PDB file of C-alpha atoms in Angstrom:
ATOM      1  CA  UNK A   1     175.382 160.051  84.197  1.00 50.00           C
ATOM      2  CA  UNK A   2     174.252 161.761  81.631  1.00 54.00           C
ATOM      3  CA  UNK A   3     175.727 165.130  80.362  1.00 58.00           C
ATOM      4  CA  UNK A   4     173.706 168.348  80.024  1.00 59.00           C
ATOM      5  CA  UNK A   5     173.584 167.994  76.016  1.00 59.00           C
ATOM      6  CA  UNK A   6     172.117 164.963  75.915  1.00 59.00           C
ATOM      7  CA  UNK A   7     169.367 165.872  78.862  1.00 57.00           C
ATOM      8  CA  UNK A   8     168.506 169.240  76.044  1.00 54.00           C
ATOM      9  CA  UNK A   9     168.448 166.632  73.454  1.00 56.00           C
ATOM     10  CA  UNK A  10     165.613 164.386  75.408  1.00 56.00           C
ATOM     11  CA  UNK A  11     164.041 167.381  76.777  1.00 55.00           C
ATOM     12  CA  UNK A  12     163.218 168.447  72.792  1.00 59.00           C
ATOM     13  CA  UNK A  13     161.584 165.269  72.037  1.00 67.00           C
ATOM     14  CA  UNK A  14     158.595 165.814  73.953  1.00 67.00           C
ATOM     15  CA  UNK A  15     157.114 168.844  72.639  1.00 74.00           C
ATOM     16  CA  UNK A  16     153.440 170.106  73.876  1.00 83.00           C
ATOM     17  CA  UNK A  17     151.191 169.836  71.230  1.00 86.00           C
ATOM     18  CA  UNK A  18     147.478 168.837  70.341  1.00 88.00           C
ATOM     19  CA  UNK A  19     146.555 165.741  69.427  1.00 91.00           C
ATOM     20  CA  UNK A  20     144.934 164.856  65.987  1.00 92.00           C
ATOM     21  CA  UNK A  21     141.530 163.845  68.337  1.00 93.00           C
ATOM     22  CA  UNK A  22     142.037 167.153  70.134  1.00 93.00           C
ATOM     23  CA  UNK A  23     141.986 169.168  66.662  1.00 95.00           C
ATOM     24  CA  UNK A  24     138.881 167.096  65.094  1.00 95.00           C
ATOM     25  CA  UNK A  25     136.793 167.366  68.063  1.00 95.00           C
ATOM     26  CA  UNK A  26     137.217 171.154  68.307  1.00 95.00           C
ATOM     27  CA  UNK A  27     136.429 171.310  64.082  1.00 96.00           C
ATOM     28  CA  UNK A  28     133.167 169.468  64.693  1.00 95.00           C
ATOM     29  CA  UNK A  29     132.086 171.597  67.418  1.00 95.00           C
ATOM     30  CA  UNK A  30     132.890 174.665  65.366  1.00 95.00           C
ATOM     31  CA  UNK A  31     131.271 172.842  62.702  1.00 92.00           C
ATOM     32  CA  UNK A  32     127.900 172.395  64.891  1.00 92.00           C
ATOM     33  CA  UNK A  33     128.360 175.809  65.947  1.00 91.00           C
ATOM     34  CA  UNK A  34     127.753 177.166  61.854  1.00 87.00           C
ATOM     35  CA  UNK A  35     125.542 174.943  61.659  1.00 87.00           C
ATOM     36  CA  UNK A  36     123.148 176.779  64.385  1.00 87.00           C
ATOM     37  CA  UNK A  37     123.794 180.058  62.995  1.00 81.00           C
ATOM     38  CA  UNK A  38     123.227 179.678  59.388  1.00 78.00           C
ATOM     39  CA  UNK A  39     119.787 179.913  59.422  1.00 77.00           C
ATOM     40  CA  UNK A  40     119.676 182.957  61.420  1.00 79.00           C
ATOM     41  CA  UNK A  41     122.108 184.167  59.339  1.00 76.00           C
ATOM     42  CA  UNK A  42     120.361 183.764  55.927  1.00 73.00           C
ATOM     43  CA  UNK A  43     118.102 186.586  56.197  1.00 73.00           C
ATOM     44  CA  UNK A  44     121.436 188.991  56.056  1.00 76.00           C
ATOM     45  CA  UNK A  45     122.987 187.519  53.645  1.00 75.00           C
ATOM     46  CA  UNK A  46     119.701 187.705  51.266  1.00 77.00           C
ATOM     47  CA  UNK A  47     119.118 191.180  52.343  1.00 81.00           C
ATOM     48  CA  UNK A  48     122.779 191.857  51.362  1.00 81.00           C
ATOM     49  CA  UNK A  49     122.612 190.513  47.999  1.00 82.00           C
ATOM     50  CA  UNK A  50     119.688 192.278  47.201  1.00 88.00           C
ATOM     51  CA  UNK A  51     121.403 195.618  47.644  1.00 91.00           C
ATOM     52  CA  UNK A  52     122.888 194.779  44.389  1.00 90.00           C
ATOM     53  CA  UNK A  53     119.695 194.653  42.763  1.00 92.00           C
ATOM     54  CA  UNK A  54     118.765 198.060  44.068  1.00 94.00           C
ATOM     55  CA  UNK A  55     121.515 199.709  43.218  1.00 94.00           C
ATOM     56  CA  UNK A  56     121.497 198.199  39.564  1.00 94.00           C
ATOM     57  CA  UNK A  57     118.114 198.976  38.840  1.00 95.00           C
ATOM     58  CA  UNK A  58     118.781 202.836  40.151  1.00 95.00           C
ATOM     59  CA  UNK A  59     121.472 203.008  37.766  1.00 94.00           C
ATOM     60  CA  UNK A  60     119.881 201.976  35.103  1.00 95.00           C
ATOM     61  CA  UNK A  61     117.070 204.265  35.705  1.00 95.00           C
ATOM     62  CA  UNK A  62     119.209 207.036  35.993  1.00 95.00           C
ATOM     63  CA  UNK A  63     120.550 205.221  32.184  1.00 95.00           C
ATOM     64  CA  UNK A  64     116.997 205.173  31.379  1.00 94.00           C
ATOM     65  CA  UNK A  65     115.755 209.002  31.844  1.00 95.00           C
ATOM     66  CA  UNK A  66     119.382 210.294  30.117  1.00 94.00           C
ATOM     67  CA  UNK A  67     118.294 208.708  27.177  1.00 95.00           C
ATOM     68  CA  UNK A  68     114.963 209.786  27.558  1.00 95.00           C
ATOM     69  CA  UNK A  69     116.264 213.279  27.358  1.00 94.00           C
ATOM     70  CA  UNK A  70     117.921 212.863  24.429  1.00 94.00           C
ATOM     71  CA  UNK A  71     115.591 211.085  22.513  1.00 94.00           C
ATOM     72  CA  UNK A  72     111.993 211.594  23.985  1.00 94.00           C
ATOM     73  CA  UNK A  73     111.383 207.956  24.608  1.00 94.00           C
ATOM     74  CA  UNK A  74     112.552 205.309  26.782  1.00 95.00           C
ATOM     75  CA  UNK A  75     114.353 202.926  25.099  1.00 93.00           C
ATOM     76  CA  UNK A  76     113.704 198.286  26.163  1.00 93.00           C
ATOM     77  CA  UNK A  77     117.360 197.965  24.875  1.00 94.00           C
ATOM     78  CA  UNK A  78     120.095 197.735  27.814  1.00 93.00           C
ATOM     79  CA  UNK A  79     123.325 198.062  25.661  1.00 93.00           C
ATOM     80  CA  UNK A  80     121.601 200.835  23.546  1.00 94.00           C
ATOM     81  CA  UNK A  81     121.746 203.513  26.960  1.00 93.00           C
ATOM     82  CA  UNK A  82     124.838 202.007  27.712  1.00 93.00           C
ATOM     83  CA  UNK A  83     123.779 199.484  30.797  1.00 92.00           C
ATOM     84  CA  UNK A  84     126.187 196.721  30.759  1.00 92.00           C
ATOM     85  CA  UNK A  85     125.313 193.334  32.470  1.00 90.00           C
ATOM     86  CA  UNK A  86     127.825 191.634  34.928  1.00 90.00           C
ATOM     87  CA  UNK A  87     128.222 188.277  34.027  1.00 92.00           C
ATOM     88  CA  UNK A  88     125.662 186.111  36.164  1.00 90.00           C
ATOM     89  CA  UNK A  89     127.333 183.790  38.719  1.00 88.00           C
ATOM     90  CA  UNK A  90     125.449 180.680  37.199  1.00 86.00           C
ATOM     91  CA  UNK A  91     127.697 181.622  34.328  1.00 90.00           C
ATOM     92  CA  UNK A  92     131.337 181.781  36.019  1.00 90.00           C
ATOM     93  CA  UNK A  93     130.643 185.999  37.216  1.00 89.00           C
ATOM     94  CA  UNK A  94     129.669 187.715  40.091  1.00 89.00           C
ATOM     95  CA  UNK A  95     126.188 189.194  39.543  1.00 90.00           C
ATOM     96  CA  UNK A  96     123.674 187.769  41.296  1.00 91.00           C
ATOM     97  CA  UNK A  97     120.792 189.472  39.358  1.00 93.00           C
ATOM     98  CA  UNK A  98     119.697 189.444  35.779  1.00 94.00           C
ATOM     99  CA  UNK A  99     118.493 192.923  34.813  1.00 95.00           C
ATOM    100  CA  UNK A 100     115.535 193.702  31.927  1.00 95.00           C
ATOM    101  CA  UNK A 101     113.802 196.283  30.432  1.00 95.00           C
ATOM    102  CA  UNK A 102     110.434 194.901  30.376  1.00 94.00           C
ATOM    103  CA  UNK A 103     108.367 197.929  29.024  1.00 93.00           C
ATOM    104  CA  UNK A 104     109.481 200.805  27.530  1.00 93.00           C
ATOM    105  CA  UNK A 105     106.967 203.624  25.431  1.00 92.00           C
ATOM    106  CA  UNK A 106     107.080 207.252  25.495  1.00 92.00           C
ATOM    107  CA  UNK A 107     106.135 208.024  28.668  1.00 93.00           C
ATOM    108  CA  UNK A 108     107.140 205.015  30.900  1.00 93.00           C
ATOM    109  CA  UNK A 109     109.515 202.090  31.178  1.00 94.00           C
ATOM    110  CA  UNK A 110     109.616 198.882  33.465  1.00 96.00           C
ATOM    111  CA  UNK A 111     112.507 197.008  34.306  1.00 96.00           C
ATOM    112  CA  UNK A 112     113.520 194.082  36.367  1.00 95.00           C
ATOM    113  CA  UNK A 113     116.204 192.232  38.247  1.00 95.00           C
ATOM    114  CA  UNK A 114     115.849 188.507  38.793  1.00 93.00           C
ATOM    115  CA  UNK A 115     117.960 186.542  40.939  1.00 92.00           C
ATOM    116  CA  UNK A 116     119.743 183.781  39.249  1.00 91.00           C
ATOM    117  CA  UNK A 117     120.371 181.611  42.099  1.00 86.00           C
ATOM    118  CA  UNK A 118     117.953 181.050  45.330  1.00 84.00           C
ATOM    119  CA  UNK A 119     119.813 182.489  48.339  1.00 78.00           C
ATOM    120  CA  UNK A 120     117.410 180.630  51.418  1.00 73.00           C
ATOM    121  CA  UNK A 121     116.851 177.487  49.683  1.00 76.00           C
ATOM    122  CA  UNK A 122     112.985 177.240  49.553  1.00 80.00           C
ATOM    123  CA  UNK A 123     112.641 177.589  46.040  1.00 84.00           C
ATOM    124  CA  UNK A 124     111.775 181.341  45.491  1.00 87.00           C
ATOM    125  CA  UNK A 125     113.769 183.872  43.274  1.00 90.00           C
ATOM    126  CA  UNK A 126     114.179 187.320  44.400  1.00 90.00           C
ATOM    127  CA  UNK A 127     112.634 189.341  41.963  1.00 93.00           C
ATOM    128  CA  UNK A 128     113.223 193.315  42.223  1.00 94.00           C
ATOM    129  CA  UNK A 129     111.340 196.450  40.006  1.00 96.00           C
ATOM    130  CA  UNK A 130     111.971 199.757  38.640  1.00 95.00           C
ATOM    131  CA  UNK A 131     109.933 202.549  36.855  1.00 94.00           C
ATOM    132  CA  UNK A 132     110.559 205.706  35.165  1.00 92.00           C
ATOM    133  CA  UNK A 133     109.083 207.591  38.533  1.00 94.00           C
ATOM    134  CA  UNK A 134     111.853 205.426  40.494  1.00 92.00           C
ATOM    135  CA  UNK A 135     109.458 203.610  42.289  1.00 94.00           C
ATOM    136  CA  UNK A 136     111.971 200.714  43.230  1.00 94.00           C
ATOM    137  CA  UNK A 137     109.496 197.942  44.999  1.00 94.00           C
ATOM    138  CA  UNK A 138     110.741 194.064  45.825  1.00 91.00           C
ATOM    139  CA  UNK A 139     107.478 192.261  43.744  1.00 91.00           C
ATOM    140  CA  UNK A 140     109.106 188.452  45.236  1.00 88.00           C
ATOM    141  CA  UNK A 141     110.964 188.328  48.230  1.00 86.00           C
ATOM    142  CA  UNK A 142     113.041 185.648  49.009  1.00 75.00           C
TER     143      UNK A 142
END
């Protein structure tokens, strides 16, 4: 007969768990699962991403018209009124846009952001616009 330890002993041995098949069959259904949703999903993340280049080119039209005040002109330069870009993401950063003054006189400036990387896939970079009215416009969507 066997004494109460050694029945506590056994009874420890056999553990409920999940089996390794168990596991990898709920991954690939999750897996599936991501797989469905990711396209519906791409939309919001592009939309999301492109708040940065709204709120990048708003700041550095507010950069743009302080330096216009001072000086009477709008300047093309970015570190000259003090706009500093991120470092891109294809270069190790986090900003997804590259910004540009692409015109700048005495009455007006121009400037975009370009996406560096294509958020849906299909080959098309976001492309987003400023002027010195703040007429913010997307010219490519993505």
């Amino acid at each position: 007969m066997k004494t109460n330890q050694q029945s506590a002993i056994n009874n420890q041995q056999y553990l409920r768990a999940f089996t390794l098949m168990e596991i990898l069959a709920v991954l690939a259904i999750v897996g599936i699962l991501v797989l469905l949703a990711l396209p519906k999903l791409m939309p919001l993340i592009s939309k999301a991403k492109s708040t940065e280049a709204q709120l990048q080119l708003e700041h550095l039209q507010t950069l743009e018209k302080t330096y216009f005040y001072m000086h009477s002109k709008y300047c093309a330069e970015l570190k000259e009124i003090g706009f500093e870009q991120e470092k891109l993401v294809s270069e190790g950063g986090n900003a997804n846009y590259r910004m540009e003054v692409v015109a700048a006189g005495s009455n007006s400036f121009k400037a975009l952001a370009t996406a560096v990387s294509d958020f849906d896939g299909d080959g098309v970079f976001n492309v987003w616009e400023i002027d010195h009215e703040k007429n913010l416009k997307e010219v490519t969507p993505d």
